[in-house]
Coordinates of C-alpha atoms in Angstrom, one line a residue:
M17 CA 71.1 137.3 80.3
S18 CA 68.0 135.9 81.9
P19 CA 67.9 132.5 83.6
L20 CA 65.6 131.3 80.8
E21 CA 68.2 132.1 78.1
R22 CA 71.1 130.6 80.1
S23 CA 69.1 127.5 80.6
C24 CA 68.4 127.2 76.8
L25 CA 72.0 127.9 76.0
L26 CA 73.0 124.7 77.8
F27 CA 71.5 122.8 74.9
R28 CA 73.9 124.0 72.2
S29 CA 75.1 120.9 70.5
W30 CA 78.4 119.8 69.0
L31 CA 76.8 119.9 65.6
A32 CA 76.8 123.7 65.7
V33 CA 80.5 123.7 66.4
G34 CA 81.1 121.2 63.6
I35 CA 79.1 123.4 61.1
G36 CA 81.0 126.5 62.1
V37 CA 84.5 124.8 61.9
L38 CA 83.9 122.9 58.7
G39 CA 82.0 125.7 57.0
C40 CA 79.4 123.2 55.8
G41 CA 76.4 125.4 56.6
P42 CA 74.7 127.5 54.0
S43 CA 76.0 130.9 53.1
V44 CA 74.3 133.9 54.7
G45 CA 73.3 135.1 51.3
T46 CA 71.4 131.9 50.4
D47 CA 67.7 132.5 49.4
F48 CA 65.6 129.7 50.9
S49 CA 62.2 131.0 49.6
G50 CA 60.7 128.3 47.5
S51 CA 63.0 125.6 48.8
R52 CA 60.0 123.5 49.5
P53 CA 61.0 121.6 52.6
N54 CA 58.5 119.4 54.5
I55 CA 56.9 121.4 57.3
L56 CA 55.9 119.8 60.6
L57 CA 54.0 122.0 63.0
L58 CA 53.5 120.7 66.6
M59 CA 51.2 122.6 68.9
A60 CA 50.4 121.7 72.5
D61 CA 47.2 122.8 74.2
D62 CA 47.4 124.9 77.4
L63 CA 51.1 124.2 77.9
G64 CA 52.9 126.6 80.2
I65 CA 56.3 128.0 79.0
G66 CA 57.8 127.0 82.4
D67 CA 56.8 123.3 81.8
V68 CA 59.6 122.6 79.4
G69 CA 63.2 121.7 80.2
C70 CA 64.9 124.1 77.7
Y71 CA 62.8 126.9 79.2
G72 CA 64.0 126.4 82.7
N73 CA 62.1 123.4 84.1
D74 CA 64.3 120.8 85.8
T75 CA 61.6 118.7 87.4
I76 CA 59.4 117.6 84.4
R77 CA 61.3 115.5 81.9
T78 CA 61.0 116.7 78.3
P79 CA 64.0 115.3 76.5
N80 CA 62.5 115.2 73.0
I81 CA 61.4 118.8 73.1
D82 CA 64.7 119.8 74.6
R83 CA 66.5 118.0 71.8
L84 CA 64.6 120.1 69.3
A85 CA 66.0 123.2 71.1
E86 CA 69.5 121.7 71.2
E87 CA 69.4 121.0 67.4
G88 CA 67.5 124.2 66.5
V89 CA 66.5 127.8 67.4
T90 CA 64.7 128.7 70.6
L91 CA 62.6 131.8 70.8
T92 CA 62.3 133.2 74.3
Q93 CA 59.7 136.0 73.6
H94 CA 57.3 134.0 71.4
L95 CA 53.7 135.3 71.8
A96 CA 50.3 134.0 71.1
A97 CA 47.8 136.4 69.5
A98 CA 45.2 135.4 72.1
S99 CA 45.2 133.7 75.5
V100 CA 42.5 131.1 74.7
C101 CA 42.2 128.4 72.1
T102 CA 39.9 129.4 69.2
P103 CA 41.1 133.0 68.6
S104 CA 44.8 132.0 69.0
R105 CA 44.5 129.1 66.6
A106 CA 42.6 131.3 64.1
A107 CA 45.5 133.8 64.2
F108 CA 48.0 131.0 63.8
V109 CA 46.6 129.5 60.6
T110 CA 45.8 132.9 59.0
G111 CA 48.7 135.1 60.2
R112 CA 46.2 137.8 61.3
Y113 CA 44.9 139.1 64.6
P114 CA 41.7 137.2 65.3
L115 CA 39.7 140.4 65.4
R116 CA 40.3 140.8 61.7
S117 CA 38.6 137.5 60.9
G118 CA 35.9 137.9 63.4
M119 CA 37.1 135.0 65.5
V120 CA 36.4 136.8 68.8
S121 CA 33.5 137.7 70.9
S122 CA 32.3 140.9 72.5
R123 CA 30.0 139.3 75.1
G124 CA 32.1 136.8 77.1
S125 CA 32.1 133.7 74.9
R126 CA 35.9 133.4 74.6
V127 CA 35.9 130.2 72.4
L128 CA 33.5 128.2 70.2
R129 CA 31.3 126.6 72.9
W130 CA 29.8 123.6 71.0
T131 CA 30.5 121.6 67.8
G132 CA 26.9 122.3 66.7
V133 CA 27.2 126.0 66.3
P134 CA 27.2 128.0 63.0
G135 CA 30.3 130.1 63.9
G136 CA 33.8 129.3 62.7
L137 CA 36.7 130.4 60.5
P138 CA 35.1 132.3 57.6
A139 CA 35.4 130.9 54.1
N140 CA 37.1 134.1 52.9
E141 CA 40.0 133.6 55.3
T142 CA 43.2 132.1 53.7
T143 CA 45.2 129.6 55.7
F144 CA 48.8 128.6 55.2
A145 CA 47.5 125.1 54.3
K146 CA 45.4 126.5 51.4
I147 CA 48.4 128.4 49.9
L148 CA 50.7 125.4 50.2
Q149 CA 48.0 123.1 48.9
D150 CA 47.9 125.2 45.8
Q151 CA 51.7 124.9 45.6
G152 CA 51.4 121.1 45.4
Y153 CA 52.0 120.3 49.0
A154 CA 50.2 117.4 50.7
T155 CA 48.5 119.0 53.7
G156 CA 47.3 117.3 56.8
L157 CA 45.9 118.1 60.2
I158 CA 45.9 115.5 63.0
G159 CA 44.4 116.4 66.4
K160 CA 42.4 119.3 67.6
W161 CA 40.7 121.9 65.2
H162 CA 38.3 124.1 67.3
L163 CA 37.6 126.5 64.5
G164 CA 34.1 125.5 63.6
L165 CA 32.4 122.8 61.5
N166 CA 29.0 123.5 60.0
C167 CA 26.9 126.5 58.9
K168 CA 23.4 125.5 57.8
S169 CA 23.2 121.7 58.1
S170 CA 25.0 118.9 60.0
R171 CA 26.8 117.9 56.8
D172 CA 27.7 121.1 55.0
H173 CA 31.2 121.2 56.7
C174 CA 31.7 124.9 55.7
H175 CA 34.3 125.4 58.4
H176 CA 35.8 122.0 58.2
P177 CA 39.7 121.7 57.8
L178 CA 39.2 120.2 54.3
H179 CA 37.5 123.5 53.3
H180 CA 40.5 125.5 54.6
G181 CA 43.3 123.9 52.6
F182 CA 43.9 120.5 54.4
D183 CA 43.8 117.4 52.2
Y184 CA 43.5 115.2 55.2
F185 CA 42.0 115.5 58.7
Y186 CA 41.9 113.1 61.5
G187 CA 41.0 114.2 65.0
M188 CA 38.6 116.3 67.1
P189 CA 36.7 118.9 65.2
F190 CA 36.0 120.5 68.6
S191 CA 38.4 120.4 71.6
M192 CA 39.5 118.2 74.4
M193 CA 37.9 119.3 77.6
A194 CA 37.3 118.1 81.2
D195 CA 33.6 117.4 80.3
C196 CA 34.8 114.7 77.9
A197 CA 35.6 112.6 80.9
D198 CA 32.8 113.8 83.2
W199 CA 35.8 115.1 85.3
V200 CA 36.1 116.9 88.7
L201 CA 36.6 120.1 86.8
S202 CA 34.1 121.3 84.2
E203 CA 34.1 123.9 81.4
K204 CA 30.4 124.0 80.8
R205 CA 28.5 121.0 82.3
A206 CA 28.5 122.3 85.9
A207 CA 27.3 125.8 85.0
L208 CA 24.6 124.5 82.7
Q209 CA 23.4 122.0 85.4
R210 CA 23.1 124.9 87.9
T211 CA 21.0 126.8 85.4
L212 CA 18.8 123.8 84.7
H213 CA 18.4 123.0 88.4
L214 CA 17.2 126.6 88.9
C215 CA 14.8 126.4 86.0
A216 CA 13.4 123.1 87.2
L217 CA 12.9 124.6 90.7
L218 CA 11.1 127.6 89.4
A219 CA 8.9 125.6 87.1
A220 CA 8.0 123.2 89.9
C221 CA 7.2 126.2 92.2
V222 CA 4.9 127.6 89.5
A223 CA 3.2 124.2 89.0
L224 CA 2.6 123.9 92.8
A225 CA 1.3 127.5 93.1
L226 CA -1.1 127.1 90.2
T227 CA -2.3 123.7 91.5
A228 CA -2.9 125.0 95.0
G229 CA -4.6 128.2 93.7
K230 CA -6.9 126.2 91.5
H231 CA -7.6 123.6 94.3
V232 CA -8.7 126.3 96.8
G233 CA -10.5 128.3 94.1
L234 CA -8.3 131.4 94.1
L235 CA -7.2 130.9 90.5
P236 CA -9.9 130.2 88.0
V237 CA -7.6 128.5 85.4
S238 CA -7.7 125.2 83.6
W239 CA -5.4 122.4 84.4
A240 CA -3.3 123.2 81.3
P241 CA -0.9 125.8 83.0
P242 CA 0.0 123.7 86.0
L243 CA 0.4 120.6 83.9
C244 CA 2.7 122.5 81.4
S245 CA 4.7 123.8 84.3
A246 CA 5.1 120.3 85.8
V247 CA 6.2 119.0 82.4
A248 CA 8.7 121.8 82.1
A249 CA 10.1 121.1 85.6
F250 CA 10.5 117.4 84.7
S251 CA 12.2 118.2 81.4
F252 CA 14.7 120.6 83.0
S253 CA 15.5 118.1 85.7
T254 CA 15.9 115.2 83.2
T255 CA 18.1 117.2 80.9
S256 CA 20.3 118.2 83.8
Y257 CA 20.6 114.6 84.9
F258 CA 21.7 113.4 81.4
L259 CA 23.6 116.6 80.5
G260 CA 27.1 115.1 81.0
T261 CA 26.3 112.2 78.7
L262 CA 24.8 114.6 76.1
I263 CA 27.9 116.8 76.1
V264 CA 30.3 113.8 75.7
H265 CA 28.3 112.6 72.6
A266 CA 27.9 116.1 71.2
D267 CA 31.4 117.3 71.4
C268 CA 33.9 114.5 72.2
F269 CA 34.2 112.5 69.0
L270 CA 36.7 111.8 66.2
M271 CA 36.5 112.4 62.5
R272 CA 38.5 111.2 59.5
N273 CA 38.0 113.8 56.8
H274 CA 34.2 114.2 56.7
R275 CA 33.3 110.9 58.4
I276 CA 32.7 110.4 62.1
T277 CA 34.8 107.4 63.2
E278 CA 34.1 107.3 66.9
Q279 CA 31.3 109.0 68.9
P280 CA 32.0 109.4 71.7
M281 CA 35.7 108.9 71.5
N282 CA 37.6 106.3 73.5
L283 CA 40.0 108.5 75.4
S284 CA 42.2 105.7 76.4
R285 CA 43.3 105.0 72.9
M286 CA 43.5 108.6 71.7
A287 CA 47.3 108.9 71.8
P288 CA 48.2 105.7 69.9
L289 CA 45.6 106.5 67.3
F290 CA 47.0 110.0 66.7
L291 CA 50.5 108.6 66.5
R292 CA 49.4 105.9 64.0
E293 CA 47.9 108.6 61.8
V294 CA 51.0 110.8 61.9
S295 CA 53.2 107.9 60.9
A296 CA 50.9 106.9 58.1
F297 CA 50.7 110.5 56.7
V298 CA 54.5 110.9 56.7
H299 CA 55.0 107.5 55.1
R300 CA 52.5 108.0 52.2
N301 CA 53.7 111.5 51.5
K302 CA 57.5 111.0 51.8
Q303 CA 58.0 111.4 48.0
R304 CA 56.4 114.8 47.9
P305 CA 56.6 118.0 50.0
F306 CA 54.1 118.0 52.9
L307 CA 52.7 120.2 55.5
L308 CA 51.5 118.4 58.6
F309 CA 50.0 120.2 61.6
V310 CA 49.9 118.0 64.7
S311 CA 47.6 119.6 67.2
F312 CA 47.9 117.7 70.5
P313 CA 45.0 117.3 72.9
H314 CA 47.7 117.4 75.6
V315 CA 47.9 119.1 78.1
H316 CA 44.3 120.3 78.3
T317 CA 42.2 118.9 81.1
P318 CA 41.1 116.2 81.8
L319 CA 44.8 115.3 81.2
V320 CA 44.1 112.0 79.5
T321 CA 47.3 109.9 80.1
T322 CA 48.0 106.3 79.1
E323 CA 48.9 103.9 81.9
Q324 CA 52.6 103.7 81.2
F325 CA 53.1 107.4 82.0
L326 CA 50.9 107.6 85.1
G327 CA 52.8 108.3 88.3
G328 CA 56.0 109.1 86.5
S329 CA 56.2 112.8 87.4
V330 CA 56.6 114.6 90.7
H331 CA 54.0 117.1 89.4
G332 CA 51.1 114.6 89.5
L333 CA 48.8 114.0 86.6
Y334 CA 49.7 117.3 84.9
G335 CA 53.4 116.4 84.8
D336 CA 52.5 112.8 83.6
N337 CA 50.5 114.3 80.7
V338 CA 53.4 116.7 79.7
Q339 CA 55.8 113.8 79.8
E340 CA 53.5 111.6 77.6
M341 CA 53.2 114.5 75.1
D342 CA 57.0 114.8 75.0
W343 CA 57.2 111.1 74.3
M344 CA 54.8 111.5 71.5
V345 CA 57.0 114.3 70.1
G346 CA 59.8 111.8 70.1
Q347 CA 57.8 109.2 68.3
I348 CA 56.9 111.8 65.6
L349 CA 60.5 112.8 65.2
G350 CA 61.3 109.2 64.9
A351 CA 58.9 108.8 62.1
L352 CA 60.8 111.5 60.2
D353 CA 64.0 109.7 60.9
T354 CA 62.6 106.3 59.7
E355 CA 61.6 107.8 56.4
G356 CA 64.9 109.7 55.9
L357 CA 63.3 113.1 56.1
V358 CA 65.0 114.8 59.0
N359 CA 67.3 117.1 57.0
N360 CA 64.5 118.2 54.6
T361 CA 61.9 119.0 57.3
L362 CA 61.3 122.2 59.2
V363 CA 59.9 121.3 62.6
Y364 CA 58.2 123.8 64.9
F365 CA 56.9 123.3 68.4
T366 CA 54.7 125.7 70.4
S367 CA 51.6 126.0 72.6
D368 CA 48.4 127.8 71.7
H369 CA 48.7 130.0 74.8
G370 CA 49.9 129.9 78.4
G371 CA 49.0 127.3 81.1
S372 CA 45.7 127.4 83.0
L373 CA 46.1 128.7 86.6
E374 CA 42.3 128.3 87.2
A375 CA 42.5 124.5 86.6
H376 CA 42.8 124.1 90.3
L377 CA 40.9 122.1 92.9
G378 CA 41.7 122.0 96.6
S379 CA 45.5 121.3 96.8
H380 CA 45.7 119.9 93.3
Q381 CA 46.9 122.0 90.4
Y382 CA 45.8 120.6 87.0
G383 CA 47.1 123.4 84.8
G384 CA 50.5 124.5 83.7
W385 CA 53.3 126.6 85.1
N386 CA 54.2 129.8 83.3
G387 CA 57.6 130.3 84.9
I388 CA 58.5 133.7 86.0
Y389 CA 55.7 135.3 84.0
K390 CA 52.6 136.8 85.6
G391 CA 49.1 135.4 84.8
G392 CA 48.0 132.6 82.6
K393 CA 45.4 131.3 80.2
G394 CA 42.6 133.7 79.5
M395 CA 44.7 136.8 80.6
A396 CA 45.3 138.6 77.3
G397 CA 47.8 141.2 78.6
W398 CA 49.9 139.5 81.3
E399 CA 52.9 137.6 79.9
G400 CA 51.9 134.2 81.4
G401 CA 48.8 134.0 79.2
I402 CA 50.5 134.7 75.9
R403 CA 54.3 133.9 76.2
V404 CA 54.7 130.4 74.9
P405 CA 57.5 128.0 73.8
G406 CA 58.7 128.5 70.2
I407 CA 61.3 126.1 68.8
F408 CA 62.4 125.7 65.1
R409 CA 64.6 122.9 63.8
W410 CA 65.9 122.5 60.3
P411 CA 69.3 120.7 60.2
G412 CA 71.9 122.3 58.0
V413 CA 69.9 125.5 57.6
L414 CA 69.1 126.8 61.0
P415 CA 72.0 127.1 63.5
A416 CA 71.9 124.5 66.3
G417 CA 71.5 125.9 69.8
R418 CA 70.7 129.4 68.8
V419 CA 68.6 131.5 71.3
V420 CA 66.6 134.5 70.1
S421 CA 65.1 137.0 72.6
E422 CA 63.4 139.3 70.0
P423 CA 59.6 139.6 70.1
T424 CA 58.0 137.1 67.8
S425 CA 54.4 135.8 67.3
L426 CA 52.6 132.6 66.4
M427 CA 51.2 134.7 63.5
D428 CA 54.8 134.7 62.0
V429 CA 54.5 131.1 61.1
F430 CA 52.1 132.0 58.3
P431 CA 54.4 134.1 56.1
T432 CA 57.4 131.9 57.1
V433 CA 56.0 128.6 55.8
V434 CA 54.1 130.2 52.9
Q435 CA 57.3 131.7 51.5
L436 CA 59.4 128.5 52.2
G437 CA 56.8 126.5 50.3
G438 CA 57.0 128.8 47.2
G439 CA 53.7 130.6 47.8
Q440 CA 52.9 134.3 48.0
V441 CA 51.7 136.1 51.1
P442 CA 48.2 137.5 50.3
R443 CA 48.2 141.2 49.3
D444 CA 44.5 141.7 49.4
R445 CA 44.4 141.8 53.2
V446 CA 46.5 142.8 56.2
I447 CA 48.9 140.1 57.3
D448 CA 50.2 140.7 60.8
G449 CA 52.8 138.0 60.8
R450 CA 56.4 138.5 59.7
D451 CA 58.8 136.2 58.0
L452 CA 61.0 134.6 60.7
L453 CA 63.6 132.9 58.5
P454 CA 66.2 135.8 58.6
L455 CA 65.9 136.1 62.3
L456 CA 66.1 132.3 62.8
R457 CA 69.2 132.1 60.7
G458 CA 70.9 135.1 62.3
T459 CA 71.0 137.2 59.1
A460 CA 68.6 139.8 60.6
P461 CA 69.4 141.5 64.0
H462 CA 65.7 142.2 64.9
S463 CA 62.3 140.7 64.3
G464 CA 59.8 142.4 62.0
H465 CA 57.7 143.5 65.0
E466 CA 58.2 146.9 66.4
F467 CA 54.7 146.8 68.0
L468 CA 52.4 143.9 69.0
L469 CA 48.8 144.3 70.3
H470 CA 47.2 142.0 72.9
Y471 CA 43.5 141.6 72.6
C472 CA 41.0 139.9 75.0
E473 CA 37.9 139.1 72.9
A474 CA 37.4 142.4 70.9
F475 CA 38.9 144.6 73.6
L476 CA 42.5 145.8 73.5
H477 CA 44.1 145.0 76.9
A478 CA 47.8 145.8 76.2
A479 CA 50.4 146.8 73.6
R480 CA 54.1 146.1 73.3
W481 CA 56.8 148.3 71.8
H482 CA 60.2 147.1 71.0
Q483 CA 62.4 150.2 71.1
R484 CA 65.3 148.7 69.1
D485 CA 67.8 151.6 69.5
R486 CA 67.6 151.2 73.3
G487 CA 67.1 147.5 73.5
A488 CA 64.0 147.9 75.6
V489 CA 60.7 146.2 75.3
W490 CA 57.9 148.3 76.8
K491 CA 54.5 146.9 77.8
V492 CA 51.5 149.2 78.3
H493 CA 48.4 147.7 80.0
Y494 CA 45.1 149.5 79.4
V495 CA 42.9 146.8 81.1
T496 CA 43.8 144.0 83.5
P497 CA 41.6 141.3 85.2
V498 CA 40.6 141.8 88.8
F499 CA 41.6 138.9 90.9
P500 CA 39.2 137.8 93.7
A501 CA 41.7 138.4 96.4
D502 CA 45.0 140.3 96.8
G503 CA 47.9 138.1 95.8
A504 CA 45.6 135.5 94.2
G505 CA 47.3 135.8 90.8
A506 CA 44.3 134.2 88.9
C507 CA 40.5 134.3 88.7
Y508 CA 40.1 131.2 90.9
G509 CA 36.5 129.9 90.9
S510 CA 35.9 130.6 87.2
V511 CA 37.1 128.9 84.0
V512 CA 39.0 132.0 82.9
C513 CA 39.2 135.7 83.7
P514 CA 36.7 138.1 82.0
C515 CA 37.7 140.6 79.3
S516 CA 35.2 143.3 80.2
G517 CA 32.6 144.4 82.7
D518 CA 33.1 144.5 86.5
G519 CA 35.7 141.8 86.4
V520 CA 38.4 144.1 84.9
A521 CA 40.2 147.2 86.0
R522 CA 40.7 150.1 83.5
H523 CA 43.9 152.0 84.0
D524 CA 44.2 155.8 83.4
P525 CA 47.0 156.4 83.0
P526 CA 47.9 152.9 81.7
L527 CA 50.3 150.6 83.5
L528 CA 53.8 150.6 82.1
F529 CA 56.5 147.9 82.4
D530 CA 59.9 147.5 80.9
L531 CA 60.0 143.8 80.1
S532 CA 63.7 143.9 79.3
R533 CA 64.4 144.7 83.0
D534 CA 61.2 143.4 84.6
P535 CA 59.9 140.4 82.7
S536 CA 57.7 139.3 85.6
E537 CA 55.8 142.6 85.4
A538 CA 56.2 143.1 89.1
H539 CA 57.0 146.8 89.2
A540 CA 54.8 149.3 87.3
L541 CA 56.7 152.4 86.2
T542 CA 55.6 156.0 86.8
P543 CA 56.7 159.4 85.5
D544 CA 58.7 159.7 88.7
T545 CA 60.5 156.4 88.2
E546 CA 60.9 156.4 84.4
P547 CA 62.0 159.5 82.5
A548 CA 60.7 158.1 79.2
F549 CA 57.2 157.4 80.6
H550 CA 55.3 160.0 78.6
Q551 CA 57.4 159.4 75.4
V552 CA 56.6 155.7 75.6
M553 CA 52.9 156.3 76.2
E554 CA 52.6 158.7 73.3
T555 CA 54.5 156.4 70.9
V556 CA 52.4 153.4 71.8
A557 CA 49.2 155.4 71.5
R558 CA 50.1 156.5 68.0
A559 CA 50.9 152.9 67.1
V560 CA 47.5 151.8 68.4
D561 CA 45.7 154.5 66.5
E562 CA 47.5 153.4 63.3
H563 CA 46.6 149.8 63.9
R564 CA 42.9 150.6 64.5
R565 CA 42.8 152.4 61.1
T566 CA 43.6 149.1 59.4
L567 CA 40.7 147.2 61.0
R568 CA 37.6 146.5 59.0
P569 CA 34.2 145.3 60.4
A570 CA 33.8 141.5 60.4
P571 CA 30.9 139.4 61.8
L572 CA 31.9 138.2 65.3
Q573 CA 31.9 134.4 65.1
L574 CA 31.9 133.8 68.8
D575 CA 28.9 136.0 69.7
T576 CA 25.3 134.8 69.8
P577 CA 23.8 133.5 67.5
N578 CA 26.9 132.2 65.9
N579 CA 28.0 130.5 69.1
L580 CA 24.6 129.1 70.1
W581 CA 24.0 125.3 69.9
I582 CA 21.5 124.4 67.1
P583 CA 20.2 120.8 66.9
W584 CA 20.3 120.5 63.1
L585 CA 24.0 121.5 63.1
Q586 CA 24.9 118.7 65.5
P587 CA 27.2 116.0 63.8
C588 CA 25.8 112.6 64.5
C589 CA 26.9 109.2 63.1
G590 CA 23.4 107.8 63.7
P591 CA 19.9 109.2 63.6
F592 CA 19.9 112.2 65.9
P593 CA 20.0 112.1 68.9
L594 CA 21.3 108.5 68.8
C595 CA 24.9 109.7 68.2
W596 CA 27.0 106.6 68.8
C597 CA 29.4 104.6 66.6
D598 CA 32.9 103.0 66.7
R599 CA 34.3 102.7 63.2
E600 CA 38.0 102.6 64.2
G601 CA 39.5 99.7 62.4
D602 CA 36.2 98.4 60.9
G603 CA 36.2 99.7 57.3
D604 CA 39.9 100.3 57.1
G605 CA 40.7 96.6 56.9
D606 CA 43.8 96.1 59.0
G607 CA 43.5 99.5 60.6
Q608 CA 45.5 101.3 58.0
T609 CA 44.4 104.9 57.3
P610 CA 42.9 105.6 53.9
P611 CA 44.5 107.9 51.3
D612 CA 44.3 111.7 51.6
R613 CA 41.2 113.2 50.1
D614 CA 42.7 114.5 46.9
L615 CA 45.5 112.0 46.3

């Protein structure tokens, strides 16, 4: 048993013993499909699996997440379908590899880069929210979306959560990012400023050369070309100077349903506003089944943390932010308790992918810790980028303190909640997720995944085979990122590692690891060290071929032009470009949230 599993087993509660002794738990033959529990999905952003107490961390305090593990089921091999935000979240809400929906790129744009782009989750994709909405559930999303907003105008909202099955939305249609706070780290501001500075310099040089040439009579041109070059240089320089402010207004704002409520958002009151919205949603829907997806802005940079949590962790600002998120989890669980909904609510906690190793400056680490696992955010094959927390709690139904080491996926949440809510998993498309309930309850010995594929953008980087008869989990790496220095462990100096080009190494033969013996992927196997080497390679190759035969072409939403900022798609609560407003509390009377869209 691994240290991770031993650590989680410490959280077995007396309730599990009581249920076993008294026989008050449900029989193993009980069918829970269509039981229509409330469903509460909690997703962190960029949280490392090693940042949570029940996964082995003993220096960051996460008592509320740990309590979920104590009272529920902990998955120790829970995997994101992608190692960055947009494709991972697309896979989560659809139950499908993001390549199937086109929510990937082939040219280096790993996520949606702006709010004002036409790319996003296609209208023909079906989310778990849409199916449960059709089953009479109240459906809500509070927090981060990052799956697109508009297609042809700033108000068509074709990719909006309300067009994908959610009755109610409050949060960020884009994503939290360091640029929202004009922080020391930057996702796009710094690189764009460098480009603008270069363009301004080139334009200024052209203007000077044309002016000098005309002045000495070498260039018989009018004054128009040098003047135009000078204007261009001034424009590039001015745009660079105001770029940080422009990004904050363009991407860092809050919406309630289709209405912008705060642009730019006040980061200091983000956490209490989100908690207010969660509590209100639970209260007004307590008499009917609901699905609530709470997508935390934590623990993405710039690590916005309220004052009461600053300085509380030995791991600096990152640890403070994790501990605030854990407190928020406790407040949300408390809202269920207040409304008497604990026993009728399935609660799930996870992260969209692994912690960011590149969120590093000098001696300060602003990203997460991925425990014993190699790599991190942006690395599609290495475990640290895709292995995430996975905790389910449903009192009286799921055994308390249970630990499951089978391979599972965030995509599995789709069929699990759809069937629990009385819906049908779509049969007109490939669904890659598998129903988790039998595995969670202990009525099935294995997960539904014999093979799992690990993509980086549109490129297959690795594949996993669970050889059940032997108890082995094999991992085959076809492509891995090239680190800038031996022993670096990450692509320091960049936002994330690349998926293709000169920044990756292609392996022939592929690298092979046995995760059941080497979860850190420290020792690659060879035909000399592993007798089953060729058998494993052939078996995985056949599985990859079979998988590829199920793929159908889909427009890539993260490629240009779908991922290029377009002015007329930019949401703005005033006349563009005067995008400023603060409607929080003014229009809702005493600050109460309005009813859901369709209620």
